[in-house]
Coordinates of N, CA and C in Angstrom, one line a residue:
M27 N 160.4 23.8 152.7 CA 159.8 22.6 152.1 C 159.7 22.7 150.6
Q28 N 160.3 21.8 149.9 CA 160.3 21.8 148.5 C 159.2 21.0 147.9
Y29 N 158.6 21.5 146.8 CA 157.5 20.7 146.2 C 157.9 19.3 145.9
K30 N 159.2 19.1 145.4 CA 159.6 17.8 145.0 C 159.8 16.9 146.2
N31 N 159.8 17.4 147.4 CA 160.0 16.6 148.6 C 158.6 16.2 149.2
L32 N 157.5 16.8 148.7 CA 156.2 16.4 149.2 C 155.9 14.9 148.8
S33 N 155.0 14.3 149.5 CA 154.6 13.0 149.1 C 153.9 13.0 147.8
Y34 N 153.9 11.9 147.1 CA 153.2 11.8 145.8 C 151.8 12.3 145.9
E35 N 151.1 12.0 147.0 CA 149.7 12.3 147.1 C 149.5 13.9 147.1
W36 N 150.3 14.6 147.9 CA 150.2 16.0 147.9 C 150.7 16.7 146.7
Q37 N 151.7 16.1 146.0 CA 152.1 16.6 144.7 C 151.0 16.6 143.7
V38 N 150.2 15.5 143.7 CA 149.1 15.4 142.8 C 148.0 16.4 143.1
C39 N 147.7 16.5 144.4 CA 146.7 17.5 144.9 C 147.0 18.9 144.5
F40 N 148.3 19.3 144.8 CA 148.7 20.7 144.5 C 148.7 20.9 143.0
G41 N 149.1 19.9 142.3 CA 149.1 20.1 140.8 C 147.7 20.2 140.3
M42 N 146.7 19.5 140.8 CA 145.3 19.6 140.4 C 144.8 21.0 140.8
A43 N 145.2 21.4 142.0 CA 144.7 22.8 142.5 C 145.2 23.9 141.5
R44 N 146.5 23.7 141.2 CA 147.1 24.7 140.2 C 146.3 24.7 138.9
S45 N 146.0 23.5 138.4 CA 145.3 23.4 137.1 C 143.9 24.1 137.3
A46 N 143.2 23.9 138.4 CA 141.9 24.5 138.6 C 142.0 26.0 138.5
F47 N 143.0 26.5 139.2 CA 143.2 28.0 139.3 C 143.5 28.6 137.9
E48 N 144.3 27.9 137.1 CA 144.7 28.3 135.8 C 143.5 28.3 134.8
H49 N 142.4 27.5 135.2 CA 141.3 27.4 134.3 C 140.1 28.2 134.9
G50 N 140.4 29.1 135.8 CA 139.4 30.1 136.3 C 138.6 29.6 137.5
S51 N 138.9 28.5 138.1 CA 138.2 28.0 139.3 C 139.0 28.3 140.5
L52 N 138.5 27.9 141.7 CA 139.3 28.0 142.9 C 140.3 26.9 142.9
P53 N 141.5 27.2 143.5 CA 142.6 26.2 143.5 C 142.3 25.0 144.5
I54 N 141.6 24.1 144.0 CA 141.2 22.9 144.8 C 141.5 21.6 144.0
G55 N 142.2 20.7 144.6 CA 142.5 19.5 143.9 C 142.3 18.3 144.8
C56 N 142.1 17.1 144.2 CA 141.7 15.9 145.0 C 142.3 14.7 144.4
L57 N 142.7 13.7 145.2 CA 143.3 12.5 144.8 C 142.6 11.4 145.6
I58 N 142.4 10.2 145.0 CA 141.8 9.0 145.6 C 142.8 7.9 145.4
V59 N 143.2 7.2 146.4 CA 144.1 6.1 146.3 C 143.5 4.8 146.9
D60 N 144.0 3.6 146.5 CA 143.5 2.4 147.1 C 144.4 2.1 148.3
K61 N 144.2 0.9 148.8 CA 144.9 0.5 150.1 C 146.4 0.3 149.9
D62 N 146.8 0.2 148.6 CA 148.3 0.1 148.3 C 148.9 1.4 147.8
G63 N 148.1 2.5 147.9 CA 148.5 3.8 147.5 C 148.5 4.1 146.0
K64 N 147.8 3.2 145.3 CA 147.7 3.4 143.8 C 146.7 4.5 143.5
D65 N 147.0 5.3 142.6 CA 146.2 6.4 142.1 C 144.9 5.8 141.4
I66 N 143.8 6.0 142.0 CA 142.5 5.5 141.4 C 141.8 6.5 140.6
A67 N 141.9 7.8 141.2 CA 141.2 8.9 140.5 C 141.7 10.2 141.0
H68 N 141.8 11.2 140.2 CA 142.2 12.6 140.7 C 141.5 13.6 139.8
A69 N 141.3 14.8 140.4 CA 140.5 15.8 139.7 C 140.8 17.2 140.2
S70 N 140.5 18.2 139.4 CA 140.5 19.6 139.9 C 139.1 20.1 140.0
A71 N 138.9 21.1 140.8 CA 137.6 21.8 140.8 C 137.3 22.3 139.4
A72 N 136.1 22.1 138.9 CA 135.8 22.5 137.6 C 134.8 23.6 137.4
M73 N 134.2 24.1 138.6 CA 133.2 25.2 138.5 C 134.0 26.5 138.2
V74 N 133.5 27.2 137.3 CA 134.1 28.5 136.9 C 133.1 29.6 137.1
Y75 N 133.4 30.6 137.9 CA 132.4 31.7 138.1 C 132.1 32.4 136.9
G76 N 130.8 32.6 136.6 CA 130.4 33.3 135.5 C 130.3 32.5 134.2
S77 N 130.6 31.2 134.3 CA 130.6 30.4 133.1 C 129.3 29.7 133.0
K78 N 128.7 29.6 131.8 CA 127.5 28.9 131.5 C 127.8 27.4 131.2
K79 N 129.1 27.0 131.1 CA 129.4 25.6 130.8 C 129.7 24.8 132.0
T80 N 129.8 25.4 133.2 CA 130.0 24.6 134.4 C 129.0 25.0 135.4
N81 N 128.9 24.2 136.5 CA 127.9 24.6 137.6 C 128.6 24.5 138.9
M82 N 128.0 25.0 139.9 CA 128.7 25.1 141.2 C 128.8 23.8 142.0
T83 N 128.3 22.7 141.4 CA 128.4 21.4 142.1 C 129.7 20.7 141.6
Q84 N 130.4 21.2 140.7 CA 131.6 20.5 140.1 C 132.8 20.7 141.0
H85 N 132.7 20.3 142.2 CA 133.8 20.4 143.1 C 134.9 19.3 142.8
A86 N 136.1 19.5 143.3 CA 137.1 18.5 143.0 C 136.8 17.1 143.5
E87 N 136.3 17.1 144.7 CA 136.0 15.8 145.3 C 134.9 15.0 144.5
I88 N 133.9 15.8 144.1 CA 132.8 15.2 143.3 C 133.3 14.7 142.0
E89 N 134.1 15.5 141.4 CA 134.7 15.1 140.1 C 135.6 13.9 140.2
A90 N 136.4 13.8 141.3 CA 137.2 12.6 141.5 C 136.4 11.4 141.8
L91 N 135.4 11.5 142.7 CA 134.6 10.4 143.0 C 133.9 9.8 141.8
A92 N 133.5 10.6 140.9 CA 132.8 10.2 139.7 C 133.7 9.4 138.7
K93 N 135.0 9.5 138.9 CA 136.0 8.9 138.1 C 136.4 7.5 138.6
I94 N 136.0 7.1 139.8 CA 136.4 5.9 140.4 C 135.8 4.7 139.6
P95 N 136.7 3.8 139.1 CA 136.2 2.6 138.3 C 135.2 1.8 139.3
V96 N 134.2 1.3 138.7 CA 133.2 0.6 139.5 C 133.8 -0.5 140.4
P97 N 134.6 -1.3 139.8 CA 135.2 -2.4 140.7 C 135.9 -1.9 141.9
E98 N 136.5 -0.7 141.8 CA 137.3 -0.2 142.9 C 136.4 0.3 144.1
L99 N 135.1 0.5 143.8 CA 134.2 0.9 144.8 C 133.9 -0.2 145.9
E100 N 134.4 -1.4 145.6 CA 134.2 -2.5 146.5 C 135.3 -2.6 147.6
Q101 N 136.2 -1.7 147.5 CA 137.3 -1.7 148.6 C 137.3 -0.4 149.3
R102 N 138.0 -0.3 150.4 CA 138.1 0.9 151.2 C 139.2 1.8 150.5
L103 N 138.9 3.1 150.4 CA 139.7 4.0 149.7 C 140.1 5.2 150.5
T104 N 141.2 5.9 150.2 CA 141.6 7.1 150.9 C 141.6 8.3 150.0
M105 N 141.1 9.4 150.5 CA 141.0 10.6 149.7 C 141.9 11.7 150.3
Y106 N 142.6 12.4 149.4 CA 143.4 13.6 149.7 C 142.7 14.8 149.1
S107 N 142.5 15.9 149.8 CA 142.0 17.1 149.2 C 142.7 18.3 149.7
T108 N 142.9 19.3 148.9 CA 143.6 20.5 149.4 C 142.7 21.3 150.3
V109 N 141.4 21.1 150.4 CA 140.5 21.9 151.2 C 139.5 20.9 151.9
E110 N 139.2 21.2 153.2 CA 138.2 20.5 153.9 C 136.9 20.4 153.0
P111 N 136.3 19.2 152.8 CA 135.1 19.1 152.0 C 133.9 19.8 152.6
C112 N 133.1 20.3 151.6 CA 131.8 21.0 152.0 C 130.7 19.9 152.3
P113 N 129.5 20.3 152.7 CA 128.5 19.4 153.0 C 128.2 18.4 151.9
M114 N 128.1 18.9 150.6 CA 127.8 18.1 149.5 C 128.9 17.0 149.3
C115 N 130.1 17.5 149.3 CA 131.3 16.6 149.1 C 131.4 15.6 150.2
F116 N 131.2 16.0 151.5 CA 131.4 15.1 152.6 C 130.3 14.0 152.6
G117 N 129.1 14.4 152.1 CA 128.0 13.4 152.0 C 128.4 12.4 151.0
A118 N 128.9 12.8 149.8 CA 129.3 11.9 148.8 C 130.4 11.0 149.2
I119 N 131.4 11.5 150.0 CA 132.5 10.7 150.5 C 131.9 9.6 151.4
N120 N 130.9 9.9 152.2 CA 130.3 8.9 153.0 C 129.6 7.8 152.2
V121 N 128.9 8.2 151.2 CA 128.2 7.3 150.3 C 129.2 6.4 149.6
A122 N 130.3 6.9 149.1 CA 131.4 6.2 148.5 C 132.2 5.4 149.6
R123 N 133.0 4.5 149.3 CA 133.7 3.7 150.3 C 135.1 4.4 150.6
I124 N 135.0 5.6 151.1 CA 136.2 6.3 151.5 C 136.3 6.1 153.0
S125 N 137.4 5.5 153.4 CA 137.7 5.1 154.8 C 138.6 6.1 155.5
E126 N 139.3 6.9 154.7 CA 140.3 7.8 155.3 C 140.3 9.1 154.5
L127 N 140.3 10.2 155.1 CA 140.3 11.5 154.5 C 141.4 12.4 155.0
H128 N 142.2 12.9 154.1 CA 143.3 13.9 154.4 C 142.9 15.2 153.7
Y129 N 143.1 16.3 154.5 CA 142.9 17.6 153.8 C 143.9 18.6 154.3
A130 N 144.2 19.6 153.4 CA 145.3 20.5 153.7 C 144.9 21.7 154.6
T131 N 143.7 22.2 154.3 CA 143.3 23.4 155.1 C 141.8 23.2 155.6
R132 N 141.6 23.7 156.7 CA 140.2 23.8 157.2 C 139.5 24.8 156.3
D133 N 138.1 24.7 156.2 CA 137.3 25.6 155.4 C 136.3 26.2 156.4
P134 N 136.5 27.4 156.9 CA 135.6 28.0 157.9 C 134.3 28.4 157.3
W135 N 134.2 28.4 155.9 CA 133.0 28.8 155.3 C 132.0 27.6 155.0
A136 N 132.6 26.6 154.5 CA 131.7 25.4 154.1 C 132.2 24.1 154.6
G137 N 133.4 24.1 155.3 CA 134.0 22.8 155.7 C 133.0 22.0 156.6
S138 N 132.9 20.7 156.4 CA 131.8 20.0 157.0 C 132.3 18.6 157.6
T139 N 133.6 18.5 157.9 CA 134.0 17.2 158.5 C 133.4 17.0 159.9
D140 N 132.9 18.1 160.5 CA 132.2 17.9 161.8 C 130.9 17.1 161.7
L141 N 130.5 16.8 160.5 CA 129.3 16.0 160.2 C 129.6 14.5 160.4
V142 N 130.9 14.2 160.6 CA 131.3 12.8 160.7 C 130.5 12.0 161.8
D143 N 130.0 12.8 162.8 CA 129.2 12.2 163.9 C 127.8 12.7 163.8
G144 N 127.4 13.2 162.6 CA 126.1 13.9 162.5 C 124.9 13.1 162.6
N145 N 124.9 11.8 162.2 CA 123.8 10.9 162.3 C 124.3 9.5 162.3
W146 N 123.3 8.6 162.4 CA 123.6 7.2 162.5 C 124.4 6.7 161.2
Y147 N 123.9 7.1 160.1 CA 124.6 6.7 158.8 C 126.0 7.2 158.7
M148 N 126.3 8.4 159.1 CA 127.6 8.9 159.1 C 128.5 8.2 160.1
R149 N 128.0 8.0 161.3 CA 128.8 7.3 162.3 C 129.2 5.9 162.0
R150 N 128.4 5.2 161.3 CA 128.7 3.8 160.9 C 129.8 3.7 159.9
K151 N 130.1 4.8 159.2 CA 131.1 4.7 158.2 C 132.6 4.7 158.8
H152 N 132.7 5.2 160.0 CA 134.0 5.2 160.7 C 135.1 5.8 159.8
I153 N 134.9 7.0 159.2 CA 135.9 7.6 158.4 C 136.9 8.3 159.3
E154 N 138.2 7.9 159.0 CA 139.3 8.6 159.8 C 139.7 9.9 159.1
I155 N 139.7 11.0 159.8 CA 139.9 12.3 159.2 C 141.2 12.8 159.7
K156 N 142.1 13.3 158.8 CA 143.4 13.8 159.2 C 143.6 15.1 158.5
R157 N 144.1 16.2 159.2 CA 144.4 17.5 158.6 C 145.9 17.6 158.6
A158 N 146.4 18.1 157.4 CA 147.9 18.3 157.2 C 148.4 19.4 158.2
G159 N 149.7 19.6 158.2 CA 150.3 20.6 159.0 C 149.9 22.0 158.7
M160 N 150.3 22.9 159.7 CA 149.9 24.3 159.6 C 150.5 25.0 158.3
E161 N 151.7 24.5 157.9 CA 152.2 25.2 156.7 C 151.4 24.9 155.5
F162 N 150.8 23.7 155.4 CA 149.9 23.4 154.3 C 148.6 24.3 154.4
E163 N 148.1 24.5 155.6 CA 146.9 25.3 155.8 C 147.2 26.8 155.3
R164 N 148.3 27.3 155.7 CA 148.7 28.7 155.4 C 148.8 28.9 153.9
I165 N 149.5 27.9 153.2 CA 149.6 28.0 151.8 C 148.3 28.0 151.1
M166 N 147.5 27.0 151.4 CA 146.2 26.8 150.7 C 145.2 28.0 151.0
A167 N 145.2 28.4 152.3 CA 144.3 29.5 152.7 C 144.7 30.8 151.9
S168 N 146.0 31.1 151.8 CA 146.4 32.3 151.1 C 146.0 32.2 149.6
W169 N 146.3 31.0 149.1 CA 146.0 30.8 147.6 C 144.5 30.9 147.4
L170 N 143.7 30.3 148.2 CA 142.2 30.3 148.0 C 141.7 31.8 148.1
L171 N 142.2 32.5 149.1 CA 141.7 33.9 149.3 C 142.1 34.8 148.1
Y172 N 143.3 34.6 147.6 CA 143.8 35.3 146.5 C 142.9 35.0 145.2
A173 N 142.7 33.7 145.0 CA 141.9 33.2 143.9 C 140.5 33.8 144.0
W174 N 139.9 33.8 145.2 CA 138.6 34.2 145.4 C 138.4 35.7 145.0
S175 N 139.4 36.5 145.3 CA 139.4 37.9 145.0 C 139.6 38.2 143.5
K176 N 140.2 37.2 142.8 CA 140.5 37.3 141.4 C 139.6 36.5 140.5
K177 N 138.5 36.0 141.0 CA 137.6 35.2 140.2 C 136.9 36.1 139.2
P178 N 136.5 35.5 138.0 CA 135.8 36.3 137.0 C 134.6 37.1 137.6
G179 N 134.6 38.4 137.4 CA 133.5 39.2 138.0 C 133.8 39.7 139.4
G180 N 135.0 39.3 139.9 CA 135.4 39.7 141.2 C 135.9 41.1 141.2
D181 N 136.1 41.7 142.4 CA 136.4 43.1 142.5 C 137.6 43.2 143.5
G182 N 138.5 42.3 143.4 CA 139.8 42.4 144.2 C 139.6 42.8 145.6
L183 N 140.1 43.9 146.0 CA 140.0 44.3 147.4 C 138.6 44.4 148.0
Q184 N 137.6 44.7 147.2 CA 136.2 44.8 147.6 C 135.8 43.4 148.1
D185 N 136.3 42.4 147.3 CA 135.9 41.0 147.7 C 136.6 40.5 148.9
M186 N 137.5 41.3 149.5 CA 138.2 40.9 150.7 C 137.4 41.5 151.9
E187 N 136.3 42.1 151.7 CA 135.5 42.8 152.7 C 134.1 42.2 152.7
N188 N 134.0 40.9 153.0 CA 132.7 40.3 153.0 C 132.6 39.1 154.0
E189 N 131.5 38.5 154.1 CA 131.3 37.5 155.2 C 132.2 36.3 154.9
F190 N 132.5 36.0 153.7 CA 133.3 34.8 153.3 C 134.7 35.1 153.9
V191 N 135.3 36.2 153.7 CA 136.6 36.5 154.2 C 136.6 36.6 155.7
E192 N 135.5 37.2 156.3 CA 135.4 37.3 157.8 C 135.5 35.9 158.4
R193 N 135.0 34.9 157.7 CA 135.1 33.6 158.3 C 136.5 33.1 158.3
W194 N 137.3 33.4 157.3 CA 138.7 33.0 157.2 C 139.5 33.7 158.3
K195 N 139.1 34.9 158.6 CA 139.8 35.6 159.7 C 139.8 34.9 161.0
L196 N 138.8 34.0 161.2 CA 138.7 33.3 162.4 C 139.8 32.3 162.6
I197 N 140.3 31.8 161.5 CA 141.3 30.7 161.6 C 142.7 31.1 161.1
V198 N 142.8 32.0 160.2 CA 144.1 32.5 159.7 C 144.1 34.0 159.5
P199 N 143.9 34.8 160.5 CA 143.9 36.2 160.4 C 145.1 36.9 159.7
D200 N 146.3 36.3 160.0 CA 147.5 36.9 159.4 C 147.6 36.6 157.9
V201 N 147.0 35.5 157.5 CA 147.0 35.2 156.1 C 146.1 36.2 155.3
V202 N 144.9 36.5 155.9 CA 144.0 37.5 155.3 C 144.7 38.8 155.2
I203 N 145.4 39.2 156.2 CA 146.1 40.5 156.2 C 147.1 40.6 155.0
V204 N 147.9 39.5 154.9 CA 148.9 39.5 153.8 C 148.3 39.5 152.5
V205 N 147.2 38.8 152.2 CA 146.6 38.7 150.9 C 146.0 40.1 150.6
H206 N 145.4 40.7 151.6 CA 144.9 42.1 151.5 C 146.0 43.1 151.0
R207 N 147.2 42.9 151.6 CA 148.3 43.8 151.3 C 148.8 43.5 149.9
I208 N 148.7 42.3 149.5 CA 149.1 41.9 148.1 C 148.2 42.6 147.1
L209 N 146.9 42.5 147.4 CA 145.9 43.1 146.4 C 146.1 44.6 146.4
A210 N 146.3 45.2 147.6 CA 146.4 46.7 147.7 C 147.6 47.1 146.9
A211 N 148.7 46.3 146.9 CA 149.9 46.7 146.2 C 149.8 46.4 144.7
K212 N 148.7 45.8 144.3 CA 148.4 45.4 142.9 C 149.5 44.5 142.3
I213 N 149.9 43.6 143.2 CA 150.9 42.6 142.7 C 150.1 41.5 142.0
E214 N 150.4 41.3 140.7 CA 149.6 40.4 139.9 C 150.1 39.0 139.8
S215 N 151.4 38.8 140.2 CA 151.9 37.5 140.1 C 152.7 37.2 141.4
Y216 N 152.8 36.0 141.7 CA 153.6 35.6 142.9 C 155.1 35.6 142.7
S217 N 155.8 36.0 143.7 CA 157.3 36.2 143.5 C 158.0 35.6 144.8
R218 N 159.0 34.8 144.6 CA 159.8 34.3 145.7 C 160.5 35.5 146.5
D219 N 160.8 36.5 145.7 CA 161.6 37.6 146.3 C 160.8 38.7 147.0
T220 N 159.5 38.6 146.9 CA 158.6 39.7 147.5 C 158.4 39.5 149.0
E221 N 158.8 40.4 149.8 CA 158.7 40.2 151.2 C 157.3 40.0 151.7
L222 N 156.3 40.5 151.0 CA 154.9 40.4 151.4 C 154.5 39.0 151.5
F223 N 155.1 38.1 150.7 CA 154.7 36.7 150.8 C 155.3 35.9 151.9
G224 N 156.6 36.3 152.2 CA 157.3 35.7 153.3 C 157.0 34.2 153.5
A225 N 156.7 33.9 154.8 CA 156.5 32.5 155.1 C 155.2 31.9 154.5
L226 N 154.4 32.7 153.9 CA 153.2 32.1 153.3 C 153.4 31.3 152.1
N227 N 154.7 31.4 151.5 CA 155.1 30.4 150.5 C 154.2 30.5 149.2
H228 N 154.0 31.7 148.7 CA 153.1 31.8 147.5 C 153.7 31.2 146.3
S229 N 155.0 30.8 146.3 CA 155.6 30.3 145.1 C 155.0 28.9 144.8
V230 N 154.0 28.5 145.5 CA 153.3 27.2 145.2 C 152.8 27.3 143.8
L231 N 152.5 28.5 143.3 CA 152.0 28.7 142.0 C 153.0 28.4 140.9
E232 N 154.3 28.5 141.3 CA 155.4 28.3 140.4 C 155.9 26.8 140.5
G233 N 155.2 26.0 141.3 CA 155.5 24.6 141.4 C 156.4 24.2 142.6
E234 N 156.6 25.2 143.5 CA 157.5 24.9 144.6 C 156.8 25.5 145.9
I235 N 157.1 24.9 147.0 CA 156.7 25.4 148.3 C 157.9 25.6 149.1
H236 N 158.1 26.9 149.6 CA 159.4 27.2 150.4 C 159.1 27.5 151.8
D237 N 160.0 27.1 152.7 CA 159.9 27.5 154.1 C 160.6 28.9 154.1

């Protein structure tokens, strides 16, 4: 699967995720479109570990929702995100007029789309939730775990031995193993030619996704 062959929506999301990663955040990107598919707002995760200039509420979804022009809030909108929204973001999605949500990977740590039927207010929103294919999940999961271990103040392999990573083992155990091997081998950059990455398609960081 080539990056250039992805839909416009996923190209924007992966581009925003890459920008977030390059600025010291986790690789998470978000796009909001109207009923005609027009780009209304997009954003990257802006929280940076160890930074006094950002805070942990600056998630990509929150950043994108804040950019929606007020008149556009009167119509039903669709959101694309590289990661399943957390409780904070899913709550904000419900308050905004988001009628459809697409995400690339489940988040076994903070993912909260199961709240869609959590109470009367959530149920009345009738948000349609769609998860992208497994290849998307494997790409984003590997990228997230790698970025998590490389965050400022992180400790690489040591950061792969905690409750956060244990949760990811529940849904993508093979991805966790490969990222662990990458860190153990001290590979600092992604390479299309490195066998370790194989079908995990880590060349997403270079602007392409390969089968």
